[in-house]
Amino acid sequence: LNALQCRRCYRRKNSYGGSTAIYSCRGRYSTHTGERLRYVLGIETSCDETGVAIVRNDKKIITQKLATQFHVHSGYGGIVPTLARREHITSLPILMKETFIEFLSNEFNMDTNSIISKNDGNDTKLLNELEQLATQKLDAIAVTSGPGLTPCLSIGLDYAKSLSLTSS
């Protein structure tokens, strides 16, 4: 099979002899149509967990990261929106950095170690460089807009907006 041939389409001989019957997926799958792979970044900050994932259009999850806040809220008997917001602010950049490193190295075979060593522990500069490289490869950014806690949702929305504005 070449890269543009679909594994779901095939030819077979019918019971009458030499002619062939063809099953075709009718281009429902990206491998059949020759369409290039597309990538979507998803950001979830609706309540007390921060989630980031990159998914490909053939429904494959490339990378996913999750940070929970259970330890922060366990003493209060419920979720405190201001504490959840603060945790999203600290954990989202860390998750994005890990997600982008995994995405670029696994999907595009980029040498992310050289990018990391070049930035000498400056996490802000490293994250900015990874964002520039990754957003060039992304086709869309999806973010939770509701339902959820308004202070938490605003963190994810603001981050997604800033990513989309800085990308080309």
mmCIF file of N, CA, C and O in Angstrom, residues 2-6 26-40 56-59 139:
data_model
loop_
_atom_site.group_PDB
_atom_site.id
_atom_site.type_symbol
_atom_site.label_atom_id
_atom_site.label_comp_id
_atom_site.label_asym_id
_atom_site.label_seq_id
_atom_site.Cartn_x
_atom_site.Cartn_y
_atom_site.Cartn_z
ATOM 1 N N ASN A 2 0.558 2.200 -0.839
ATOM 2 C CA ASN A 2 1.272 3.463 -0.770
ATOM 3 C C ASN A 2 0.542 4.390 0.196
ATOM 4 O O ASN A 2 -0.499 4.052 0.735
ATOM 5 N N ALA A 3 1.086 5.559 0.432
ATOM 6 C CA ALA A 3 0.548 6.455 1.447
ATOM 7 C C ALA A 3 -0.862 6.935 1.127
ATOM 8 O O ALA A 3 -1.609 7.283 2.019
ATOM 9 N N LEU A 4 -1.228 6.954 -0.140
ATOM 10 C CA LEU A 4 -2.534 7.469 -0.505
ATOM 11 C C LEU A 4 -3.582 6.385 -0.710
ATOM 12 O O LEU A 4 -4.715 6.680 -1.036
ATOM 13 N N GLN A 5 -3.207 5.130 -0.551
ATOM 14 C CA GLN A 5 -4.144 4.038 -0.767
ATOM 15 C C GLN A 5 -4.812 3.662 0.547
ATOM 16 O O GLN A 5 -4.151 3.544 1.578
ATOM 17 N N CYS A 6 -6.085 3.500 0.528
ATOM 18 C CA CYS A 6 -6.844 3.216 1.735
ATOM 19 C C CYS A 6 -6.803 1.725 2.057
ATOM 20 O O CYS A 6 -6.981 0.883 1.175
ATOM 21 N N ARG A 26 -15.353 5.232 -0.195
ATOM 22 C CA ARG A 26 -15.852 6.459 -0.824
ATOM 23 C C ARG A 26 -15.195 7.710 -0.256
ATOM 24 O O ARG A 26 -15.818 8.747 -0.119
ATOM 25 N N GLY A 27 -13.928 7.568 0.114
ATOM 26 C CA GLY A 27 -13.169 8.727 0.555
ATOM 27 C C GLY A 27 -13.489 9.226 1.942
ATOM 28 O O GLY A 27 -13.177 10.355 2.289
ATOM 29 N N ARG A 28 -14.135 8.386 2.764
ATOM 30 C CA ARG A 28 -14.452 8.825 4.122
ATOM 31 C C ARG A 28 -13.202 8.914 4.995
ATOM 32 O O ARG A 28 -13.228 9.519 6.052
ATOM 33 N N TYR A 29 -12.134 8.286 4.569
ATOM 34 C CA TYR A 29 -10.931 8.237 5.394
ATOM 35 C C TYR A 29 -9.814 9.036 4.736
ATOM 36 O O TYR A 29 -9.662 9.027 3.529
ATOM 37 N N SER A 30 -9.026 9.729 5.543
ATOM 38 C CA SER A 30 -7.997 10.629 5.018
ATOM 39 C C SER A 30 -6.953 9.884 4.197
ATOM 40 O O SER A 30 -6.389 10.431 3.268
ATOM 41 N N THR A 31 -6.697 8.599 4.519
ATOM 42 C CA THR A 31 -5.704 7.858 3.744
ATOM 43 C C THR A 31 -6.190 7.579 2.333
ATOM 44 O O THR A 31 -5.397 7.414 1.428
ATOM 45 N N HIS A 32 -7.508 7.526 2.139
ATOM 46 C CA HIS A 32 -8.053 7.263 0.811
ATOM 47 C C HIS A 32 -7.982 8.505 -0.072
ATOM 48 O O HIS A 32 -7.619 8.437 -1.230
ATOM 49 N N THR A 33 -8.323 9.628 0.461
ATOM 50 C CA THR A 33 -8.435 10.834 -0.338
ATOM 51 C C THR A 33 -7.092 11.522 -0.565
ATOM 52 O O THR A 33 -7.002 12.431 -1.371
ATOM 53 N N GLY A 34 -6.082 11.120 0.173
ATOM 54 C CA GLY A 34 -4.793 11.775 0.044
ATOM 55 C C GLY A 34 -4.723 13.082 0.802
ATOM 56 O O GLY A 34 -3.799 13.859 0.655
ATOM 57 N N GLU A 35 -5.721 13.335 1.625
ATOM 58 C CA GLU A 35 -5.757 14.561 2.409
ATOM 59 C C GLU A 35 -4.629 14.538 3.434
ATOM 60 O O GLU A 35 -4.327 13.516 4.016
ATOM 61 N N ARG A 36 -4.025 15.686 3.643
ATOM 62 C CA ARG A 36 -2.944 15.720 4.615
ATOM 63 C C ARG A 36 -3.502 15.607 6.028
ATOM 64 O O ARG A 36 -4.667 15.928 6.279
ATOM 65 N N LEU A 37 -2.660 15.159 6.935
ATOM 66 C CA LEU A 37 -3.084 15.021 8.319
ATOM 67 C C LEU A 37 -3.253 16.401 8.947
ATOM 68 O O LEU A 37 -2.489 17.319 8.679
ATOM 69 N N ARG A 38 -4.269 16.526 9.764
ATOM 70 C CA ARG A 38 -4.548 17.789 10.432
ATOM 71 C C ARG A 38 -4.480 17.557 11.943
ATOM 72 O O ARG A 38 -4.825 16.488 12.420
ATOM 73 N N TYR A 39 -4.063 18.591 12.662
ATOM 74 C CA TYR A 39 -3.859 18.483 14.098
ATOM 75 C C TYR A 39 -4.670 19.553 14.830
ATOM 76 O O TYR A 39 -4.713 20.707 14.410
ATOM 77 N N VAL A 40 -5.293 19.144 15.938
ATOM 78 C CA VAL A 40 -6.097 20.051 16.749
ATOM 79 C C VAL A 40 -5.584 19.996 18.187
ATOM 80 O O VAL A 40 -5.430 18.916 18.753
ATOM 81 N N ARG A 56 -5.223 14.064 16.055
ATOM 82 C CA ARG A 56 -5.080 14.091 14.605
ATOM 83 C C ARG A 56 -6.425 13.788 13.961
ATOM 84 O O ARG A 56 -7.287 13.189 14.587
ATOM 85 N N ASN A 57 -6.611 14.194 12.706
ATOM 86 C CA ASN A 57 -7.909 14.027 12.053
ATOM 87 C C ASN A 57 -8.268 12.572 11.763
ATOM 88 O O ASN A 57 -9.402 12.283 11.426
ATOM 89 N N ASP A 58 -7.332 11.651 11.930
ATOM 90 C CA ASP A 58 -7.703 10.237 11.809
ATOM 91 C C ASP A 58 -8.073 9.653 13.173
ATOM 92 O O ASP A 58 -8.021 8.464 13.386
ATOM 93 N N LYS A 59 -8.443 10.535 14.106
ATOM 94 C CA LYS A 59 -8.944 10.210 15.445
ATOM 95 C C LYS A 59 -7.877 9.604 16.349
ATOM 96 O O LYS A 59 -8.194 8.937 17.314
ATOM 97 N N ASP A 139 -3.606 22.982 13.104
ATOM 98 C CA ASP A 139 -4.626 23.496 12.200
ATOM 99 C C ASP A 139 -5.767 24.186 12.940
ATOM 100 O O ASP A 139 -6.468 25.001 12.367
#
